């Protein structure tokens, strides 16, 4: 069986690098807030931001959560609304702390 490798264009590689940097900056913000606020959850609202740049912000939180770096908790008053949710409580996990400190 032959393995096919896909070549990404220079522009595509730049977009990927920009997304990776954006997630690192987001993780940095969450890390700083976590220790400045004694580990309290942070409320994040993405309501009305689920297109364009807002979607990328939403996607960043989803990627970090999927990797186990943060936990997203849906407030009780938002649980019956449509997906994707508009607000989350965000908590930095021990894995997220260790990952950030290893950068």
GROMACS .gro file of N, CA, C and O in nm:
model
  412
    1UNK      N    1   0.085  -0.117   0.000
    1UNK     CA    2   0.000   0.000   0.000
    1UNK      C    3   0.089   0.124   0.000
    1UNK      O    4   0.181   0.135   0.079
    2UNK      N    5   0.059   0.216  -0.085
    2UNK     CA    6   0.137   0.338  -0.096
    2UNK      C    7   0.075   0.447  -0.009
    2UNK      O    8  -0.045   0.468  -0.010
    3UNK      N    9   0.160   0.514   0.068
    3UNK     CA   10   0.115   0.623   0.153
    3UNK      C   11   0.124   0.753   0.074
    3UNK      O   12   0.226   0.784   0.016
    4UNK      N   13   0.014   0.826   0.075
    4UNK     CA   14   0.009   0.952   0.003
    4UNK      C   15   0.025   1.066   0.104
    4UNK      O   16  -0.048   1.072   0.202
    5UNK      N   17   0.122   1.152   0.081
    5UNK     CA   18   0.141   1.267   0.168
    5UNK      C   19   0.086   1.390   0.099
    5UNK      O   20   0.107   1.409  -0.020
    6UNK      N   21   0.015   1.470   0.175
    6UNK     CA   22  -0.040   1.593   0.121
    6UNK      C   23   0.055   1.707   0.150
    6UNK      O   24   0.104   1.722   0.260
    7UNK      N   25   0.080   1.785   0.050
    7UNK     CA   26   0.166   1.902   0.066
    7UNK      C   27   0.078   2.023   0.094
    7UNK      O   28  -0.014   2.052   0.017
    8UNK      N   29   0.108   2.091   0.201
    8UNK     CA   30   0.034   2.213   0.233
    8UNK      C   31   0.103   2.330   0.165
    8UNK      O   32   0.225   2.338   0.162
    9UNK      N   33   0.023   2.420   0.116
    9UNK     CA   34   0.079   2.540   0.055
    9UNK      C   35   0.141   2.628   0.164
    9UNK      O   36   0.111   2.614   0.283
   10UNK      N   37   0.224   2.719   0.123
   10UNK     CA   38   0.287   2.812   0.218
   10UNK      C   39   0.181   2.891   0.293
   10UNK      O   40   0.190   2.910   0.414
   11UNK      N   41   0.079   2.935   0.222
   11UNK     CA   42  -0.030   3.012   0.283
   11UNK      C   43  -0.104   2.929   0.387
   11UNK      O   44  -0.138   2.977   0.495
   12UNK      N   45  -0.129   2.803   0.354
   12UNK     CA   46  -0.198   2.713   0.447
   12UNK      C   47  -0.113   2.689   0.571
   12UNK      O   48  -0.164   2.687   0.683
   13UNK      N   49   0.017   2.671   0.553
   13UNK     CA   50   0.108   2.652   0.666
   13UNK      C   51   0.109   2.775   0.757
   13UNK      O   52   0.111   2.761   0.880
   14UNK      N   53   0.105   2.892   0.697
   14UNK     CA   54   0.101   3.016   0.776
   14UNK      C   55  -0.027   3.025   0.858
   14UNK      O   56  -0.025   3.067   0.974
   15UNK      N   57  -0.139   2.985   0.799
   15UNK     CA   58  -0.267   2.987   0.872
   15UNK      C   59  -0.262   2.891   0.991
   15UNK      O   60  -0.311   2.923   1.099
   16UNK      N   61  -0.206   2.773   0.970
   16UNK     CA   62  -0.195   2.674   1.077
   16UNK      C   63  -0.107   2.728   1.189
   16UNK      O   64  -0.142   2.719   1.308
   17UNK      N   65   0.006   2.787   1.154
   17UNK     CA   66   0.095   2.844   1.255
   17UNK      C   67   0.028   2.958   1.331
   17UNK      O   68   0.045   2.969   1.453
   18UNK      N   69  -0.050   3.038   1.262
   18UNK     CA   70  -0.122   3.147   1.329
   18UNK      C   71  -0.224   3.091   1.429
   18UNK      O   72  -0.238   3.144   1.540
   19UNK      N   73  -0.293   2.985   1.391
   19UNK     CA   74  -0.390   2.922   1.483
   19UNK      C   75  -0.319   2.863   1.605
   19UNK      O   76  -0.366   2.875   1.718
   20UNK      N   77  -0.205   2.799   1.582
   20UNK     CA   78  -0.129   2.742   1.694
   20UNK      C   79  -0.082   2.852   1.789
   20UNK      O   80  -0.092   2.836   1.911
   21UNK      N   81  -0.035   2.962   1.735
   21UNK     CA   82   0.009   3.075   1.818
   21UNK      C   83  -0.108   3.134   1.896
   21UNK      O   84  -0.094   3.169   2.013
   22UNK      N   85  -0.223   3.145   1.830
   22UNK     CA   86  -0.341   3.199   1.897
   22UNK      C   87  -0.382   3.112   2.015
   22UNK      O   88  -0.417   3.162   2.122
   23UNK      N   89  -0.376   2.979   1.997
   23UNK     CA   90  -0.411   2.889   2.107
   23UNK      C   91  -0.309   2.898   2.221
   23UNK      O   92  -0.345   2.891   2.338
   24UNK      N   93  -0.181   2.917   2.187
   24UNK     CA   94  -0.079   2.933   2.291
   24UNK      C   95  -0.104   3.062   2.370
   24UNK      O   96  -0.092   3.062   2.493
   25UNK      N   97  -0.141   3.169   2.300
   25UNK     CA   98  -0.171   3.295   2.369
   25UNK      C   99  -0.295   3.281   2.458
   25UNK      O  100  -0.298   3.333   2.569
   26UNK      N  101  -0.394   3.210   2.410
   26UNK     CA  102  -0.514   3.185   2.489
   26UNK      C  103  -0.479   3.105   2.614
   26UNK      O  104  -0.524   3.137   2.725
   27UNK      N  105  -0.397   3.004   2.598
   27UNK     CA  106  -0.354   2.923   2.711
   27UNK      C  107  -0.276   3.008   2.810
   27UNK      O  108  -0.293   2.994   2.933
   28UNK      N  109  -0.194   3.098   2.761
   28UNK     CA  110  -0.118   3.189   2.848
   28UNK      C  111  -0.213   3.276   2.929
   28UNK      O  112  -0.196   3.292   3.050
   29UNK      N  113  -0.315   3.333   2.863
   29UNK     CA  114  -0.413   3.416   2.933
   29UNK      C  115  -0.485   3.336   3.041
   29UNK      O  116  -0.504   3.384   3.153
   30UNK      N  117  -0.526   3.216   3.006
   30UNK     CA  118  -0.597   3.131   3.103
   30UNK      C  119  -0.506   3.095   3.220
   30UNK      O  120  -0.549   3.093   3.335
   31UNK      N  121  -0.379   3.069   3.191
   31UNK     CA  122  -0.281   3.035   3.294
   31UNK      C  123  -0.263   3.153   3.391
   31UNK      O  124  -0.269   3.136   3.513
   32UNK      N  125  -0.244   3.271   3.335
   32UNK     CA  126  -0.226   3.390   3.418
   32UNK      C  127  -0.349   3.418   3.502
   32UNK      O  128  -0.339   3.447   3.622
   33UNK      N  129  -0.467   3.411   3.440
   33UNK     CA  130  -0.592   3.434   3.513
   33UNK      C  131  -0.613   3.331   3.623
   33UNK      O  132  -0.663   3.362   3.731
   34UNK      N  133  -0.577   3.207   3.595
   34UNK     CA  134  -0.594   3.099   3.691
   34UNK      C  135  -0.520   3.130   3.820
   34UNK      O  136  -0.575   3.119   3.929
   35UNK      N  137  -0.393   3.173   3.808
   35UNK     CA  138  -0.315   3.197   3.928
   35UNK      C  139  -0.342   3.334   3.990
   35UNK      O  140  -0.327   3.351   4.111
   36UNK      N  141  -0.384   3.430   3.911
   36UNK     CA  142  -0.419   3.561   3.966
   36UNK      C  143  -0.550   3.556   4.043
   36UNK      O  144  -0.574   3.639   4.131
   37UNK      N  145  -0.637   3.461   4.010
   37UNK     CA  146  -0.770   3.451   4.071
   37UNK      C  147  -0.788   3.325   4.154
   37UNK      O  148  -0.899   3.274   4.168
   38UNK      N  149  -0.678   3.273   4.207
   38UNK     CA  150  -0.682   3.156   4.296
   38UNK      C  151  -0.755   3.036   4.238
   38UNK      O  152  -0.827   2.965   4.306
   39UNK      N  153  -0.737   3.015   4.108
   39UNK     CA  154  -0.792   2.896   4.044
   39UNK      C  155  -0.940   2.902   4.012
   39UNK      O  156  -1.000   2.801   3.977
   40UNK      N  157  -1.000   3.020   4.023
   40UNK     CA  158  -1.142   3.031   3.992
   40UNK      C  159  -1.168   3.012   3.843
   40UNK      O  160  -1.084   3.045   3.760
   41UNK      N  161  -1.286   2.963   3.814
   41UNK     CA  162  -1.328   2.947   3.675
   41UNK      C  163  -1.338   3.084   3.610
   41UNK      O  164  -1.364   3.184   3.676
   42UNK      N  165  -1.324   3.087   3.479
   42UNK     CA  166  -1.340   3.211   3.403
   42UNK      C  167  -1.460   3.194   3.309
   42UNK      O  168  -1.471   3.093   3.242
   43UNK      N  169  -1.548   3.293   3.307
   43UNK     CA  170  -1.664   3.288   3.217
   43UNK      C  171  -1.623   3.336   3.079
   43UNK      O  172  -1.559   3.439   3.064
   44UNK      N  173  -1.657   3.258   2.978
   44UNK     CA  174  -1.628   3.293   2.839
   44UNK      C  175  -1.759   3.293   2.763
   44UNK      O  176  -1.837   3.199   2.772
   45UNK      N  177  -1.781   3.402   2.692
   45UNK     CA  178  -1.902   3.413   2.612
   45UNK      C  179  -1.866   3.416   2.464
   45UNK      O  180  -1.780   3.494   2.423
   46UNK      N  181  -1.929   3.331   2.388
   46UNK     CA  182  -1.908   3.330   2.243
   46UNK      C  183  -2.040   3.356   2.171
   46UNK      O  184  -2.052   3.332   2.053
   47UNK      N  185  -2.137   3.408   2.242
   47UNK     CA  186  -2.267   3.436   2.183
   47UNK      C  187  -2.254   3.538   2.071
   47UNK      O  188  -2.191   3.641   2.087
   48UNK      N  189  -2.311   3.508   1.958
   48UNK     CA  190  -2.306   3.599   1.845
   48UNK      C  191  -2.172   3.602   1.775
   48UNK      O  192  -2.147   3.684   1.690
   49UNK      N  193  -2.081   3.512   1.814
   49UNK     CA  194  -1.947   3.512   1.757
   49UNK      C  195  -1.916   3.382   1.685
   49UNK      O  196  -1.802   3.341   1.675
   50UNK      N  197  -2.015   3.314   1.636
   50UNK     CA  198  -1.992   3.182   1.579
   50UNK      C  199  -1.972   3.182   1.429
   50UNK      O  200  -1.992   3.082   1.362
   51UNK      N  201  -1.929   3.295   1.376
   51UNK     CA  202  -1.892   3.304   1.235
   51UNK      C  203  -1.760   3.378   1.225
   51UNK      O  204  -1.724   3.455   1.314
   52UNK      N  205  -1.685   3.354   1.121
   52UNK     CA  206  -1.560   3.425   1.098
   52UNK      C  207  -1.462   3.410   1.211
   52UNK      O  208  -1.435   3.301   1.260
   53UNK      N  209  -1.406   3.523   1.256
   53UNK     CA  210  -1.307   3.523   1.364
   53UNK      C  211  -1.366   3.470   1.494
   53UNK      O  212  -1.297   3.407   1.574
   54UNK      N  213  -1.494   3.495   1.517
   54UNK     CA  214  -1.559   3.443   1.636
   54UNK      C  215  -1.561   3.292   1.638
   54UNK      O  216  -1.544   3.229   1.742
   55UNK      N  217  -1.583   3.232   1.521
   55UNK     CA  218  -1.581   3.086   1.513
   55UNK      C  219  -1.443   3.033   1.547
   55UNK      O  220  -1.429   2.932   1.613
   56UNK      N  221  -1.339   3.104   1.504
   56UNK     CA  222  -1.203   3.058   1.534
   56UNK      C  223  -1.178   3.063   1.685
   56UNK      O  224  -1.115   2.975   1.740
   57UNK      N  225  -1.230   3.167   1.752
   57UNK     CA  226  -1.217   3.175   1.898
   57UNK      C  227  -1.287   3.057   1.963
   57UNK      O  228  -1.233   2.990   2.050
   58UNK      N  229  -1.409   3.031   1.919
   58UNK     CA  230  -1.486   2.916   1.970
   58UNK      C  231  -1.409   2.786   1.945
   58UNK      O  232  -1.397   2.701   2.032
   59UNK      N  233  -1.356   2.774   1.825
   59UNK     CA  234  -1.279   2.654   1.788
   59UNK      C  235  -1.156   2.637   1.875
   59UNK      O  236  -1.121   2.525   1.914
   60UNK      N  237  -1.089   2.748   1.908
   60UNK     CA  238  -0.970   2.741   1.994
   60UNK      C  239  -1.004   2.678   2.129
   60UNK      O  240  -0.931   2.593   2.180
   61UNK      N  241  -1.114   2.721   2.188
   61UNK     CA  242  -1.157   2.664   2.316
   61UNK      C  243  -1.188   2.515   2.301
   61UNK      O  244  -1.152   2.434   2.387
   62UNK      N  245  -1.253   2.479   2.192
   62UNK     CA  246  -1.287   2.339   2.169
   62UNK      C  247  -1.161   2.253   2.153
   62UNK      O  248  -1.154   2.142   2.207
   63UNK      N  249  -1.062   2.304   2.081
   63UNK     CA  250  -0.937   2.229   2.062
   63UNK      C  251  -0.865   2.210   2.196
   63UNK      O  252  -0.822   2.099   2.228
   64UNK      N  253  -0.855   2.317   2.275
   64UNK     CA  254  -0.788   2.306   2.404
   64UNK      C  255  -0.863   2.210   2.497
   64UNK      O  256  -0.801   2.134   2.572
   65UNK      N  257  -0.995   2.211   2.490
   65UNK     CA  258  -1.074   2.120   2.573
   65UNK      C  259  -1.056   1.975   2.527
   65UNK      O  260  -1.040   1.885   2.610
   66UNK      N  261  -1.057   1.953   2.398
   66UNK     CA  262  -1.042   1.818   2.343
   66UNK      C  263  -0.906   1.760   2.381
   66UNK      O  264  -0.894   1.640   2.406
   67UNK      N  265  -0.804   1.845   2.387
   67UNK     CA  266  -0.671   1.800   2.424
   67UNK      C  267  -0.656   1.781   2.576
   67UNK      O  268  -0.554   1.732   2.622
   68UNK      N  269  -0.757   1.823   2.651
   68UNK     CA  270  -0.754   1.806   2.797
   68UNK      C  271  -0.683   1.918   2.870
   68UNK      O  272  -0.655   1.908   2.989
   69UNK      N  273  -0.654   2.030   2.802
   69UNK     CA  274  -0.585   2.141   2.864
   69UNK      C  275  -0.678   2.231   2.944
   69UNK      O  276  -0.635   2.301   3.035
   70UNK      N  277  -0.806   2.232   2.908
   70UNK     CA  278  -0.907   2.308   2.980
   70UNK      C  279  -1.034   2.224   2.992
   70UNK      O  280  -1.053   2.129   2.917
   71UNK      N  281  -1.117   2.262   3.088
   71UNK     CA  282  -1.251   2.204   3.101
   71UNK      C  283  -1.351   2.312   3.068
   71UNK      O  284  -1.335   2.427   3.112
   72UNK      N  285  -1.453   2.277   2.993
   72UNK     CA  286  -1.562   2.369   2.962
   72UNK      C  287  -1.687   2.322   3.034
   72UNK      O  288  -1.731   2.209   3.014
   73UNK      N  289  -1.743   2.409   3.116
   73UNK     CA  290  -1.864   2.376   3.190
   73UNK      C  291  -1.975   2.469   3.141
   73UNK      O  292  -1.958   2.590   3.138
   74UNK      N  293  -2.086   2.411   3.102
   74UNK     CA  294  -2.200   2.489   3.053
   74UNK      C  295  -2.284   2.534   3.173
   74UNK      O  296  -2.328   2.451   3.252
   75UNK      N  297  -2.307   2.665   3.188
   75UNK     CA  298  -2.393   2.712   3.297
   75UNK      C  299  -2.534   2.651   3.286
   75UNK      O  300  -2.583   2.629   3.176
   76UNK      N  301  -2.595   2.625   3.399
   76UNK     CA  302  -2.728   2.562   3.400
   76UNK      C  303  -2.830   2.638   3.317
   76UNK      O  304  -2.911   2.578   3.249
   77UNK      N  305  -2.825   2.770   3.318
   77UNK     CA  306  -2.925   2.847   3.244
   77UNK      C  307  -2.904   2.845   3.094
   77UNK      O  308  -2.985   2.896   3.018
   78UNK      N  309  -2.796   2.783   3.046
   78UNK     CA  310  -2.766   2.777   2.902
   78UNK      C  311  -2.778   2.635   2.848
   78UNK      O  312  -2.760   2.612   2.731
   79UNK      N  313  -2.812   2.538   2.932
   79UNK     CA  314  -2.808   2.398   2.891
   79UNK      C  315  -2.917   2.357   2.793
   79UNK      O  316  -2.901   2.261   2.721
   80UNK      N  317  -3.027   2.429   2.789
   80UNK     CA  318  -3.135   2.390   2.699
   80UNK      C  319  -3.131   2.460   2.564
   80UNK      O  320  -3.217   2.439   2.481
   81UNK      N  321  -3.032   2.544   2.542
   81UNK     CA  322  -3.023   2.619   2.417
   81UNK      C  323  -2.959   2.535   2.308
   81UNK      O  324  -2.903   2.428   2.332
   82UNK      N  325  -2.960   2.587   2.188
   82UNK     CA  326  -2.906   2.517   2.072
   82UNK      C  327  -2.754   2.499   2.083
   82UNK      O  328  -2.688   2.570   2.154
   83UNK      N  329  -2.705   2.403   2.013
   83UNK     CA  330  -2.560   2.386   2.003
   83UNK      C  331  -2.509   2.472   1.889
   83UNK      O  332  -2.580   2.490   1.791
   84UNK      N  333  -2.393   2.526   1.891
   84UNK     CA  334  -2.299   2.527   2.002
   84UNK      C  335  -2.344   2.623   2.112
   84UNK      O  336  -2.418   2.717   2.086
   85UNK      N  337  -2.298   2.600   2.229
   85UNK     CA  338  -2.337   2.680   2.345
   85UNK      C  339  -2.282   2.821   2.333
   85UNK      O  340  -2.181   2.844   2.269
   86UNK      N  341  -2.345   2.914   2.403
   86UNK     CA  342  -2.302   3.053   2.394
   86UNK      C  343  -2.209   3.096   2.508
   86UNK      O  344  -2.136   3.192   2.494
   87UNK      N  345  -2.214   3.025   2.620
   87UNK     CA  346  -2.130   3.060   2.734
   87UNK      C  347  -2.072   2.935   2.798
   87UNK      O  348  -2.136   2.831   2.800
   88UNK      N  349  -1.953   2.952   2.851
   88UNK     CA  350  -1.886   2.843   2.923
   88UNK      C  351  -1.814   2.898   3.044
   88UNK      O  352  -1.765   3.011   3.041
   89UNK      N  353  -1.806   2.817   3.146
   89UNK     CA  354  -1.709   2.841   3.251
   89UNK      C  355  -1.586   2.763   3.207
   89UNK      O  356  -1.596   2.647   3.169
   90UNK      N  357  -1.470   2.826   3.210
   90UNK     CA  358  -1.347   2.762   3.165
   90UNK      C  359  -1.256   2.742   3.284
   90UNK      O  360  -1.232   2.835   3.361
   91UNK      N  361  -1.205   2.621   3.297
   91UNK     CA  362  -1.109   2.591   3.402
   91UNK      C  363  -0.984   2.531   3.338
   91UNK      O  364  -0.993   2.440   3.257
   92UNK      N  365  -0.870   2.584   3.375
   92UNK     CA  366  -0.744   2.529   3.331
   92UNK      C  367  -0.719   2.399   3.408
   92UNK      O  368  -0.733   2.396   3.530
   93UNK      N  369  -0.687   2.293   3.339
   93UNK     CA  370  -0.663   2.164   3.404
   93UNK      C  371  -0.515   2.150   3.443
   93UNK      O  372  -0.430   2.224   3.391
   94UNK      N  373  -0.483   2.054   3.530
   94UNK     CA  374  -0.341   2.030   3.561
   94UNK      C  375  -0.260   2.000   3.435
   94UNK      O  376  -0.147   2.046   3.422
   95UNK      N  377  -0.318   1.928   3.342
   95UNK     CA  378  -0.249   1.898   3.216
   95UNK      C  379  -0.221   2.028   3.139
   95UNK      O  380  -0.113   2.044   3.081
   96UNK      N  381  -0.316   2.122   3.139
   96UNK     CA  382  -0.297   2.250   3.072
   96UNK      C  383  -0.188   2.333   3.140
   96UNK      O  384  -0.108   2.399   3.073
   97UNK      N  385  -0.185   2.328   3.272
   97UNK     CA  386  -0.081   2.400   3.346
   97UNK      C  387   0.056   2.345   3.311
   97UNK      O  388   0.149   2.421   3.278
   98UNK      N  389   0.072   2.214   3.316
   98UNK     CA  390   0.200   2.153   3.288
   98UNK      C  391   0.243   2.176   3.144
   98UNK      O  392   0.361   2.201   3.115
   99UNK      N  393   0.147   2.169   3.051
   99UNK     CA  394   0.179   2.194   2.911
   99UNK      C  395   0.228   2.336   2.893
   99UNK      O  396   0.331   2.360   2.829
  100UNK      N  397   0.156   2.434   2.949
  100UNK     CA  398   0.197   2.574   2.935
  100UNK      C  399   0.336   2.595   2.994
  100UNK      O  400   0.420   2.664   2.934
  101UNK      N  401   0.361   2.538   3.110
  101UNK     CA  402   0.491   2.557   3.175
  101UNK      C  403   0.605   2.490   3.097
  101UNK      O  404   0.720   2.526   3.114
  102UNK      N  405   0.572   2.394   3.011
  102UNK     CA  406   0.675   2.326   2.933
  102UNK      C  407   0.708   2.399   2.803
  102UNK      O  408   0.803   2.362   2.735
  103UNK      N  409   0.628   2.501   2.769
  103UNK     CA  410   0.652   2.573   2.642
  103UNK      C  411   0.779   2.657   2.651
  103UNK      O  412   0.817   2.706   2.751
   0.00000   0.00000   0.00000
